[in-house]
Short mmCIF file of C-alpha atoms in Angstrom, two decimals:
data_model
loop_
_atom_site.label_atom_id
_atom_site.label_comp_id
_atom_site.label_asym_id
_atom_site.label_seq_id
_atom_site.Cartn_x
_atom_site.Cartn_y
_atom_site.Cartn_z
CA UNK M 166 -35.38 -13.59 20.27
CA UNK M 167 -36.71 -13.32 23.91
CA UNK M 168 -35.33 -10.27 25.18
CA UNK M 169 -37.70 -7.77 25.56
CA UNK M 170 -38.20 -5.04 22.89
CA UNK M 171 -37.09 -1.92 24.33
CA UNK M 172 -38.40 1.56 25.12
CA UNK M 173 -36.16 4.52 23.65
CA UNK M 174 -34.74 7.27 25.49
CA UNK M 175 -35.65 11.08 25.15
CA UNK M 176 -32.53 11.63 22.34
CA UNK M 177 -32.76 7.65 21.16
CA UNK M 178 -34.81 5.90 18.22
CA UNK M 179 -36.15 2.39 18.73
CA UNK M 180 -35.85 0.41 15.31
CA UNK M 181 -36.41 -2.48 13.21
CA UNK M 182 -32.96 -3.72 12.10
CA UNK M 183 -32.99 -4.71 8.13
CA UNK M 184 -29.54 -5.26 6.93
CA UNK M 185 -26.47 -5.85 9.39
CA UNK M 186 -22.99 -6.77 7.94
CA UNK M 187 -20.33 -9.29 9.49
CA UNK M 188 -17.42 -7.83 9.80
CA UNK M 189 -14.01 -9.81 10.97
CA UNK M 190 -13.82 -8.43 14.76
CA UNK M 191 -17.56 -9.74 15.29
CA UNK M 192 -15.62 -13.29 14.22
CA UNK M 193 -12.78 -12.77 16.59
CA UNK M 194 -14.96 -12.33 19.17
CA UNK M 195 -17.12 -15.37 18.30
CA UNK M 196 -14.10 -17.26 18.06
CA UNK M 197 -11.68 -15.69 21.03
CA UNK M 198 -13.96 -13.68 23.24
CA UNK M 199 -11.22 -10.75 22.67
CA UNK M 200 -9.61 -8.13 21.13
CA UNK M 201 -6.62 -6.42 22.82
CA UNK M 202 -8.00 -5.32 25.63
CA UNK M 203 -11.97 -5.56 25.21
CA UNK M 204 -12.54 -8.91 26.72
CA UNK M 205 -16.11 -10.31 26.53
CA UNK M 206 -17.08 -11.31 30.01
CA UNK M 207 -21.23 -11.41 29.44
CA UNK M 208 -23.54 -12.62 26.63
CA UNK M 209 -22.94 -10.13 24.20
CA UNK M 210 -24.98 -9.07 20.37
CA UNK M 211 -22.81 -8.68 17.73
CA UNK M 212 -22.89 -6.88 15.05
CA UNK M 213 -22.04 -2.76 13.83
CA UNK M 214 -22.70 -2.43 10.14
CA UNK M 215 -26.51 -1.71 10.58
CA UNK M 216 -29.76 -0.18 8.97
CA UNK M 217 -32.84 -0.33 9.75
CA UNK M 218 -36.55 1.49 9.98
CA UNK M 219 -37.78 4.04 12.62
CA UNK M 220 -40.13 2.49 14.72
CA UNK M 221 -40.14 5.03 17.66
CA UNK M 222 -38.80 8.04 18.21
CA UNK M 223 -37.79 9.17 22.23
CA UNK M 224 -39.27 13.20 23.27
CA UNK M 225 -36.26 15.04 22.33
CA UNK M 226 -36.06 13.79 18.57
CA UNK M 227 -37.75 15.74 16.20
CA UNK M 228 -34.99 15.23 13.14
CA UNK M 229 -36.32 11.43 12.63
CA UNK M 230 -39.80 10.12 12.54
CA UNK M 231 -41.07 6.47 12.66
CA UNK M 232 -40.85 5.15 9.07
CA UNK M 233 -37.60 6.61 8.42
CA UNK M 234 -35.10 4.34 6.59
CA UNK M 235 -31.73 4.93 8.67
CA UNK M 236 -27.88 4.32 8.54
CA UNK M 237 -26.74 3.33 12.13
CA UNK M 238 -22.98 5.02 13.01
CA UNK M 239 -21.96 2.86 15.97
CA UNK M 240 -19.90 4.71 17.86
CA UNK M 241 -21.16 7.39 20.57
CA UNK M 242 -20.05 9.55 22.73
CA UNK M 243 -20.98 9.28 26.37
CA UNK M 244 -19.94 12.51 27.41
CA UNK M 245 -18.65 15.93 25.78
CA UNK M 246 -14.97 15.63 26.27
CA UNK M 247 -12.28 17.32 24.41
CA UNK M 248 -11.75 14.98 21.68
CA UNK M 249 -15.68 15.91 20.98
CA UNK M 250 -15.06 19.40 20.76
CA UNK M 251 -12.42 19.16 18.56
CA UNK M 252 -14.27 16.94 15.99
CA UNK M 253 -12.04 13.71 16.71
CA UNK M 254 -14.78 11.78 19.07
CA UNK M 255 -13.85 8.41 17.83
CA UNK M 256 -10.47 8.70 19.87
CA UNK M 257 -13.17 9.71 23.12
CA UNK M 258 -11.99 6.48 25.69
CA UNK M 259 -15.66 6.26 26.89
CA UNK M 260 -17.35 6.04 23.97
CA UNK M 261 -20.15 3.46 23.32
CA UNK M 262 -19.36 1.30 20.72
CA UNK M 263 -21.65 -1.48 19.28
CA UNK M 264 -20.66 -5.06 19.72
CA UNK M 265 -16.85 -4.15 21.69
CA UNK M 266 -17.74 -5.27 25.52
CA UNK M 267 -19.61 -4.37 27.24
CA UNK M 268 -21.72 -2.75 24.61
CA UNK M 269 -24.20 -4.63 22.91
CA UNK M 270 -24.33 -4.73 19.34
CA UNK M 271 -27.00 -4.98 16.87
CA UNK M 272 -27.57 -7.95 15.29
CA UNK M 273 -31.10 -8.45 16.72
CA UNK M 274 -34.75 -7.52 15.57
CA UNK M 275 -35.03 -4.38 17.52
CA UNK M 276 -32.62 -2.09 18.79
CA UNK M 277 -32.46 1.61 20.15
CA UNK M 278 -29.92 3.76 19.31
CA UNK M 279 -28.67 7.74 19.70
CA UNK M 280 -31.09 9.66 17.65
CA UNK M 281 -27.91 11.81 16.51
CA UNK M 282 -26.20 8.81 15.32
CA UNK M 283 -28.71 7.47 12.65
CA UNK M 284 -28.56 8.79 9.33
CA UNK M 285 -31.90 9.21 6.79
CA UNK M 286 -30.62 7.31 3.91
CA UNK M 287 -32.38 8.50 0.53
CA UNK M 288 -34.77 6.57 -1.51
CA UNK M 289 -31.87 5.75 -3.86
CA UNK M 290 -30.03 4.13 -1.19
CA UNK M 291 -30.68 0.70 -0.08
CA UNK M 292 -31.03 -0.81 3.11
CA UNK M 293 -27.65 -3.11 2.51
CA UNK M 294 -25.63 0.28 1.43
CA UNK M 295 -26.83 1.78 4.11
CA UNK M 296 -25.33 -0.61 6.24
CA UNK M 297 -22.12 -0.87 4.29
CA UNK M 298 -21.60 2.87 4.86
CA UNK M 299 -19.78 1.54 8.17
CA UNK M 300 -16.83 -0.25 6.14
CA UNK M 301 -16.85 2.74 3.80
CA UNK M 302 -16.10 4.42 6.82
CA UNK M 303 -13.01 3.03 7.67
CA UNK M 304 -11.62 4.22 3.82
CA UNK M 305 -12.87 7.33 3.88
CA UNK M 306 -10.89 8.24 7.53
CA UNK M 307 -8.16 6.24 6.01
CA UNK M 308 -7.52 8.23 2.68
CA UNK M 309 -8.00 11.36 4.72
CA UNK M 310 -5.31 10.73 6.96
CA UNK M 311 -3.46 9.83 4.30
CA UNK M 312 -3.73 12.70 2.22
CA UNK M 313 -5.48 10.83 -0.55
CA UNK M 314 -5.40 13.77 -3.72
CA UNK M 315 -5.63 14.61 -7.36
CA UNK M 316 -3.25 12.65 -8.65
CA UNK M 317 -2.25 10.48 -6.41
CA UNK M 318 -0.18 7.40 -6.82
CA UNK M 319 -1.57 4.76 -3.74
CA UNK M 320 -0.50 1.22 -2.68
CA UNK M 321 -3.01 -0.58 -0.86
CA UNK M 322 -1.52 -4.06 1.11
CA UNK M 323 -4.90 -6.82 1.69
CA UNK M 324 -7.82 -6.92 -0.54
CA UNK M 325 -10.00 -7.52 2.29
CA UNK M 326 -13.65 -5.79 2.36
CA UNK M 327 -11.50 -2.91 4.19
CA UNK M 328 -8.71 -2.90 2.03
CA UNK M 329 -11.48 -2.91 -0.95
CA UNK M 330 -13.44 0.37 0.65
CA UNK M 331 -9.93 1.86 0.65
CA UNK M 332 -9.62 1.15 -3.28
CA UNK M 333 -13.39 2.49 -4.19
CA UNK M 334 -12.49 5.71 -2.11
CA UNK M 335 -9.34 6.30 -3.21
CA UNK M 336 -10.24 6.45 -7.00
CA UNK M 337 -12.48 8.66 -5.72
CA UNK M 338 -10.74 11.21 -4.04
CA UNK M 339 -8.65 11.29 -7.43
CA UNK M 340 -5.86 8.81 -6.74
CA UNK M 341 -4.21 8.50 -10.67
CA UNK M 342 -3.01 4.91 -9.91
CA UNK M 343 -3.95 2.37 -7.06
CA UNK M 344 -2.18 -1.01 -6.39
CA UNK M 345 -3.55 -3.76 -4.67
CA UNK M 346 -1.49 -6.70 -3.03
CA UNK M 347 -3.07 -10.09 -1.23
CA UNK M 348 -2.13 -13.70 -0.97
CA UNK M 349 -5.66 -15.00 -2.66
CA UNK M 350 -6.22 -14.43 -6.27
CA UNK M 351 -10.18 -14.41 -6.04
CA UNK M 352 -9.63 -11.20 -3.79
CA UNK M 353 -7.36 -9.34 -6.46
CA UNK M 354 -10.03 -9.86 -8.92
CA UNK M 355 -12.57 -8.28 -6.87
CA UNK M 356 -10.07 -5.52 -6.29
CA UNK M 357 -9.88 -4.77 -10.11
CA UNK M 358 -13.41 -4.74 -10.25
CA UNK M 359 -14.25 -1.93 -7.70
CA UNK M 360 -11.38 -0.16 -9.42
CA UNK M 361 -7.59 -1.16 -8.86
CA UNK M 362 -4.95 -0.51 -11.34
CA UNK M 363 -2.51 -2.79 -10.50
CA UNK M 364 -3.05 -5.78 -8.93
CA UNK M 365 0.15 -8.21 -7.04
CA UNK M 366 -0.14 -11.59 -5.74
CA UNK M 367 2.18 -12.12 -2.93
CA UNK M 368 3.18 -15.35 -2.57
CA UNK M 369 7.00 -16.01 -0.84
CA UNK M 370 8.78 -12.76 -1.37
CA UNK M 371 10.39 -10.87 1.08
CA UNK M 372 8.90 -6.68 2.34
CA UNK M 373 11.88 -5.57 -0.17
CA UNK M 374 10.98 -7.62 -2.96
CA UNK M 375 6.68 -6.78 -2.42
CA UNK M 376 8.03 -3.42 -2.25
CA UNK M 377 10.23 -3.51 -5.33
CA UNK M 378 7.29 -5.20 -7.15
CA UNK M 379 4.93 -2.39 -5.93
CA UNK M 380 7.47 0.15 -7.59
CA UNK M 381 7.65 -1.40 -11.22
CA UNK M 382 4.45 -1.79 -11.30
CA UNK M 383 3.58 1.92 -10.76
CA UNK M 384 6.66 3.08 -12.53
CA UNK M 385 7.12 4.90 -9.06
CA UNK M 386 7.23 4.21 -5.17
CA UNK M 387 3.89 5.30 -4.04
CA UNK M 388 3.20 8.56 -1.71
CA UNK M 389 0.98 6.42 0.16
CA UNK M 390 0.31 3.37 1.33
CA UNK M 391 -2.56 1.95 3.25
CA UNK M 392 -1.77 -1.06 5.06
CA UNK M 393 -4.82 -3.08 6.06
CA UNK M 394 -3.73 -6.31 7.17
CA UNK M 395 -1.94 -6.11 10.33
CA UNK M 396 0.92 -8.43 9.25
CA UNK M 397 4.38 -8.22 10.51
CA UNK M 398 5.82 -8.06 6.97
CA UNK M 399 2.87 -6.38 4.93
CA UNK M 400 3.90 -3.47 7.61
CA UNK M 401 7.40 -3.58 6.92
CA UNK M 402 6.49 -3.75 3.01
CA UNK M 403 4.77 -0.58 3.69
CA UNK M 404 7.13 0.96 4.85
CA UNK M 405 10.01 0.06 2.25
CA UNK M 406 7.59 0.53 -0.48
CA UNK M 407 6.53 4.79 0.68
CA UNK M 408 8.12 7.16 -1.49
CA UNK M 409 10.62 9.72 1.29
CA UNK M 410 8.10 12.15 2.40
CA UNK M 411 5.16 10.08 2.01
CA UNK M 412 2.59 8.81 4.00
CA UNK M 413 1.61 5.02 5.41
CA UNK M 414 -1.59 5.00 7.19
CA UNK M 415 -2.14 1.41 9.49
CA UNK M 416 -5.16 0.33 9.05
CA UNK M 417 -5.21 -3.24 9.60
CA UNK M 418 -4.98 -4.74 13.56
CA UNK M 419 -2.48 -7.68 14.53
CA UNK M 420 -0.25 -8.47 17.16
CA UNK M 421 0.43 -5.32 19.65
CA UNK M 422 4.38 -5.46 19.43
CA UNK M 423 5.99 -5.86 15.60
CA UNK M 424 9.17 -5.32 13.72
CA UNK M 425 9.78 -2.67 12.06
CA UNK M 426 12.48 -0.88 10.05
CA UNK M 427 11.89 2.10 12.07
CA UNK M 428 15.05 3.91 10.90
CA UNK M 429 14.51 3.20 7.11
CA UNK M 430 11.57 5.29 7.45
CA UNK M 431 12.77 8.28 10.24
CA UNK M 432 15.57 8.71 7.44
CA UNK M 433 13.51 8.75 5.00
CA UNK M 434 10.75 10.80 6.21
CA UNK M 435 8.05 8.57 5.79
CA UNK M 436 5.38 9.33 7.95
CA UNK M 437 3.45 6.48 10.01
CA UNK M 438 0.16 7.37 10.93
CA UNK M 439 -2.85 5.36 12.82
CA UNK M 440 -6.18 4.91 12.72
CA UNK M 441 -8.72 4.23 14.92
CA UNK M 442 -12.71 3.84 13.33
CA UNK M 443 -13.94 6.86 11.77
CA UNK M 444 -15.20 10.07 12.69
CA UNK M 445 -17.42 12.42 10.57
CA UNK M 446 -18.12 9.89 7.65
CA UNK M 447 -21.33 9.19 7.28
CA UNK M 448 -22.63 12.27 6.10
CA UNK M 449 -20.36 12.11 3.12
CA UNK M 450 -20.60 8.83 2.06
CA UNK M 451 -24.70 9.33 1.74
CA UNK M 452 -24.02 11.59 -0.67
CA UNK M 453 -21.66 9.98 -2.46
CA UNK M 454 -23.83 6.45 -2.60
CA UNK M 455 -27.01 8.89 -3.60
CA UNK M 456 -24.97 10.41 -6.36
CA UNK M 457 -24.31 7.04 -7.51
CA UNK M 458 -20.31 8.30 -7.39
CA UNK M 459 -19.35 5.12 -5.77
CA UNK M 460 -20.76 1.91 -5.85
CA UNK M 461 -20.41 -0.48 -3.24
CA UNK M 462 -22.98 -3.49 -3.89
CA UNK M 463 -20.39 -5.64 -5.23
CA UNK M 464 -18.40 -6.14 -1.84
CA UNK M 465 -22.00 -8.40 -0.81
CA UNK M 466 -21.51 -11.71 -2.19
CA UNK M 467 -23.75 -13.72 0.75
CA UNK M 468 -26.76 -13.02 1.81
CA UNK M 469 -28.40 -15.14 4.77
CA UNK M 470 -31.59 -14.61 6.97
CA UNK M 471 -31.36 -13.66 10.93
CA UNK M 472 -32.43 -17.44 11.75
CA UNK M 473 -29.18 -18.96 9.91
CA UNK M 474 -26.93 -16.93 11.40
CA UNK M 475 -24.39 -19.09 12.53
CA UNK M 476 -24.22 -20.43 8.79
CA UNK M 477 -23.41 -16.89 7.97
CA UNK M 478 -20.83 -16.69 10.40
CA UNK M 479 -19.21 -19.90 9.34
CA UNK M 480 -19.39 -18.84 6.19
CA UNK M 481 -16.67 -15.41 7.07
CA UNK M 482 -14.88 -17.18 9.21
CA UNK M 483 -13.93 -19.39 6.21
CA UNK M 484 -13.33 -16.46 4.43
CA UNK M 485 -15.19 -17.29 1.63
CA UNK M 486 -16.61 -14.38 -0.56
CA UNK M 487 -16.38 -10.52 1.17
CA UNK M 488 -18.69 -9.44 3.00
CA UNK M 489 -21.58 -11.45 4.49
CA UNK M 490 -24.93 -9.92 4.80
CA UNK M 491 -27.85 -10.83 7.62
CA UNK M 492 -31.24 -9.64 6.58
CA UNK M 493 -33.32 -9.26 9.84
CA UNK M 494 -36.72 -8.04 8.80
CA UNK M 495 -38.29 -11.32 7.79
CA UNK M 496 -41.26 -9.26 6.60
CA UNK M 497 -39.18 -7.21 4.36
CA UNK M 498 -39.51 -8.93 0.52
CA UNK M 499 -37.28 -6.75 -0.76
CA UNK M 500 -34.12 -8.39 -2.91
#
């Protein structure tokens, strides 16, 4: 609240922040002031599923103009490498990155970002999808490097907000059938809401028996499966569960060294891909929240002003609900 409100760049936008998500990395590193290798070592902001208004615009900008309701990408480029000029600048190693140290995030009352990463959102778009666009993200890079097509059959492992976003786009990139496994109950129902098929609580079985129960439930192994929890065994059910020839796509962070039955899937032809953010998404998912072709709204199922934001972060790191919303405009009367 005391830091000073500051001035934007030539190519940068100053703006109010309205509606930032918490998302379970800004938890981690509440709780353990890491994540692989980004160790906090300074106060640092959280926060990377943003909107907000246009307050100022720096020399250079002439796309954006103060008053301008925006969707805030958080990742940047510093510099023009070759992973920028091949369209894949999310794998860039110096890019800026909001709330991974040292890089401040957004979770604040102003805050000045690249012009030419803040999206217009359309009057048909609210501030809070606006700021969801940044876990939509992650499912629209995920079903892409999957393959995600007409007809697909899809097995999704966590029914986590990210594991959901995978669900809502791959219905919509056609996916025939989409299953859904998770320990909690309350989490499978959501899935089924924002469009699962088939829905699995795991409880004590082993990968080969998730994997078996993924099959009978499709009437089919799957040709892909997006794994989104990071788990030791929800990997290895992956992997057991692919159809030969298919596709598993890990979304979902844990431990740096795991198990695998590596060999089960080189024989089998099962190709293991990773992920890493997004790149080119937000463009498409404007369109598709504008369109009204996905709906998103019910992933929010707290809502808490800037000032209680510790209750808000309590509140994920119990996991209760999906995804927890900050409001930071207390001006705003919006709903």
């Amino acid at each position: 609240e005391n830091r000073p409100i500051p001035e934007p760049g030539p190519n940068e936008v100053l703006l109010r922040m309205h509606s930032v998500g918490i998302c379970g990395s800004d938890v981690h590193y509440w709780q353990h002031g890491k994540i692989g290798d980004f160790v906090v070592k300074d106060p640092m902001v959280l926060g990377h599923e943003a909107s907000g208004t246009v307050v100022k615009v720096g020399s250079g900008v002439t796309h954006l103009k103060p008053g301008d309701r925006v969707a805030i990408e958080p990742g940047v480029p510093r510099e023009m490498d070759e992973f920028c000029k091949t369209g894949r600048y999310n794998l860039s190693p110096t890019i800026f990155f909001c709330a991974t140290p040292p890089d401040n995030g957004n979770l604040c009352r102003y805050y000045k970002h690249s012009a030419s990463y803040c999206y217009k959102l359309p009057d048909n778009v609210t501030f809070e999808e606006g700021a969801l666009i940044e876990p939509l993200s992650v499912g629209i890079h995920a079903c892409r490097r999957a393959g995600v097509t007409l007809g697909s059959k899809v097995f999704i492992s966590g029914s986590g907000p990210i594991g959901l976003v995978n669900v809502i786009v791959a219905k919509m990139m056609g996916a025939a059938a989409v299953v859904v496994t998770d320990l909690s109950a309350s989490r499978l129902q959501k899935a089924k809401e924002v469009g699962a098929d088939f829905t699995i609580q795991v409880k004590n079985e082993t990968p080969q028996e998730v994997a078996s129960k993924v099959e009978s439930v499709l009437g089919c192994m799957p040709e892909i499966t997006v794994e989104c929890t990071g788990v030791q065994a929800c990997i290895q059910a992956g992997i057991y569960a692919t159809h030969s020839g298919g596709t598993l796509v890990l979304v979902g962070l844990g431990s740096e060294m795991v198990t695998v039955p590596i060999v089960n899937a080189a024989v089998r032809e099962v190709d293991i891909r990773g992920i890493f953010r997004y790149c080119n998404t937000w463009p498409v998912a404007i369109t598709l929240l504008a369109s009204k072709r996905i709906n998103v709204k019910p992933l929010i199922t707290h809502r808490f002003p800037l000032e209680k934001a510790l209750e808000a972060f309590e509140t994920t790191k119990r996991g209760e609900g999906v995804k927890v919303m900050l409001k930071c405009d207390p001006t705003d009367q919006s709903p």
